[in-house]
mmCIF file of N, CA and C in Angstrom:
data_model
loop_
_atom_site.group_PDB
_atom_site.id
_atom_site.type_symbol
_atom_site.label_atom_id
_atom_site.label_comp_id
_atom_site.label_asym_id
_atom_site.label_seq_id
_atom_site.Cartn_x
_atom_site.Cartn_y
_atom_site.Cartn_z
ATOM 1 N N THR A 1 0.828 -1.216 0.000
ATOM 2 C CA THR A 1 0.000 0.000 0.000
ATOM 3 C C THR A 1 0.853 1.253 0.000
ATOM 4 N N GLY A 2 2.148 1.100 0.181
ATOM 5 C CA GLY A 2 3.016 2.271 0.147
ATOM 6 C C GLY A 2 3.577 2.595 1.514
ATOM 7 N N THR A 3 4.680 3.290 1.505
ATOM 8 C CA THR A 3 5.309 3.674 2.769
ATOM 9 C C THR A 3 4.561 4.840 3.389
ATOM 10 N N PRO A 4 4.711 5.069 4.683
ATOM 11 C CA PRO A 4 4.047 6.214 5.326
ATOM 12 C C PRO A 4 4.376 7.536 4.627
ATOM 13 N N GLU A 5 5.596 7.664 4.131
ATOM 14 C CA GLU A 5 5.973 8.913 3.472
ATOM 15 C C GLU A 5 5.153 9.137 2.200
ATOM 16 N N THR A 6 5.014 8.078 1.377
ATOM 17 C CA THR A 6 4.316 8.258 0.110
ATOM 18 C C THR A 6 2.816 8.403 0.327
ATOM 19 N N THR A 7 2.275 7.742 1.350
ATOM 20 C CA THR A 7 0.835 7.845 1.566
ATOM 21 C C THR A 7 0.476 9.182 2.204
ATOM 22 N N ALA A 8 1.396 9.748 2.983
ATOM 23 C CA ALA A 8 1.097 11.009 3.663
ATOM 24 C C ALA A 8 1.306 12.203 2.741
ATOM 25 N N PHE A 9 2.133 12.039 1.706
ATOM 26 C CA PHE A 9 2.503 13.178 0.874
ATOM 27 C C PHE A 9 1.311 13.909 0.266
ATOM 28 N N PRO A 10 0.366 13.200 -0.390
ATOM 29 C CA PRO A 10 -0.777 13.915 -0.989
ATOM 30 C C PRO A 10 -1.594 14.675 0.040
ATOM 31 N N TYR A 11 -1.667 14.154 1.267
ATOM 32 C CA TYR A 11 -2.451 14.825 2.291
ATOM 33 C C TYR A 11 -1.757 16.088 2.762
ATOM 34 N N ARG A 12 -0.430 16.067 2.817
ATOM 35 C CA ARG A 12 0.305 17.282 3.170
ATOM 36 C C ARG A 12 0.116 18.340 2.099
ATOM 37 N N VAL A 13 0.195 17.918 0.842
ATOM 38 C CA VAL A 13 0.004 18.864 -0.266
ATOM 39 C C VAL A 13 -1.402 19.451 -0.214
ATOM 40 N N ARG A 14 -2.382 18.582 0.020
ATOM 41 C CA ARG A 14 -3.771 19.047 0.069
ATOM 42 C C ARG A 14 -3.969 19.999 1.244
ATOM 43 N N SER A 15 -3.327 19.679 2.370
ATOM 44 C CA SER A 15 -3.435 20.546 3.542
ATOM 45 C C SER A 15 -2.858 21.921 3.234
ATOM 46 N N LEU A 16 -1.696 21.941 2.580
ATOM 47 C CA LEU A 16 -1.086 23.219 2.226
ATOM 48 C C LEU A 16 -1.968 23.976 1.248
ATOM 49 N N ALA A 17 -2.557 23.256 0.308
ATOM 50 C CA ALA A 17 -3.432 23.910 -0.666
ATOM 51 C C ALA A 17 -4.647 24.516 0.030
ATOM 52 N N TYR A 18 -5.225 23.777 0.993
ATOM 53 C CA TYR A 18 -6.381 24.295 1.718
ATOM 54 C C TYR A 18 -6.022 25.552 2.485
ATOM 55 N N LYS A 19 -4.772 25.615 2.992
ATOM 56 C CA LYS A 19 -4.351 26.776 3.764
ATOM 57 C C LYS A 19 -3.989 27.953 2.863
ATOM 58 N N SER A 20 -3.662 27.651 1.597
ATOM 59 C CA SER A 20 -3.127 28.683 0.718
ATOM 60 C C SER A 20 -4.179 29.367 -0.138
ATOM 61 N N PHE A 21 -5.294 28.689 -0.407
ATOM 62 C CA PHE A 21 -6.268 29.238 -1.342
ATOM 63 C C PHE A 21 -7.611 29.484 -0.677
ATOM 64 N N PRO A 22 -8.267 30.611 -0.996
ATOM 65 C CA PRO A 22 -9.589 30.895 -0.450
ATOM 66 C C PRO A 22 -10.597 29.859 -0.914
ATOM 67 N N ARG A 23 -11.566 29.577 -0.070
ATOM 68 C CA ARG A 23 -12.592 28.602 -0.422
ATOM 69 C C ARG A 23 -13.966 29.192 -0.144
ATOM 70 N N PRO A 24 -14.932 28.957 -1.043
ATOM 71 C CA PRO A 24 -16.257 29.565 -0.884
ATOM 72 C C PRO A 24 -16.936 29.162 0.413
ATOM 73 N N TRP A 25 -16.639 27.951 0.923
ATOM 74 C CA TRP A 25 -17.296 27.545 2.160
ATOM 75 C C TRP A 25 -16.586 28.125 3.380
ATOM 76 N N ASN A 26 -15.542 28.957 3.125
ATOM 77 C CA ASN A 26 -14.891 29.667 4.226
ATOM 78 C C ASN A 26 -15.006 31.166 3.977
ATOM 79 N N ASN A 27 -16.097 31.570 3.332
ATOM 80 C CA ASN A 27 -16.342 32.975 3.032
ATOM 81 C C ASN A 27 -15.209 33.608 2.241
ATOM 82 N N GLY A 28 -14.520 32.797 1.436
ATOM 83 C CA GLY A 28 -13.464 33.320 0.590
ATOM 84 C C GLY A 28 -12.200 33.674 1.346
ATOM 85 N N LYS A 29 -12.129 33.310 2.624
ATOM 86 C CA LYS A 29 -10.939 33.644 3.408
ATOM 87 C C LYS A 29 -10.065 32.411 3.589
ATOM 88 N N VAL A 30 -8.768 32.644 3.731
ATOM 89 C CA VAL A 30 -7.854 31.544 4.004
ATOM 90 C C VAL A 30 -8.008 31.128 5.457
ATOM 91 N N ASN A 31 -8.117 29.831 5.666
ATOM 92 C CA ASN A 31 -8.278 29.319 7.022
ATOM 93 C C ASN A 31 -6.978 28.656 7.484
ATOM 94 N N PRO A 32 -6.221 29.301 8.359
ATOM 95 C CA PRO A 32 -4.939 28.756 8.802
ATOM 96 C C PRO A 32 -5.094 27.480 9.621
ATOM 97 N N ASN A 33 -6.320 27.191 10.065
ATOM 98 C CA ASN A 33 -6.552 26.004 10.874
ATOM 99 C C ASN A 33 -7.119 24.836 10.071
ATOM 100 N N ALA A 34 -7.169 24.996 8.743
ATOM 101 C CA ALA A 34 -7.707 23.915 7.919
ATOM 102 C C ALA A 34 -6.816 22.691 8.019
ATOM 103 N N ASP A 35 -7.427 21.531 7.959
ATOM 104 C CA ASP A 35 -6.649 20.293 8.040
ATOM 105 C C ASP A 35 -5.906 20.064 6.733
#
């Protein structure tokens, strides 16, 4: 199924993306506490 590093990588990228880009369900604001 992959090593912990390879399985965690997409989630880290997604987490950074969630923190970096505004989202309509967050009133268009960046949420520093997003997972």
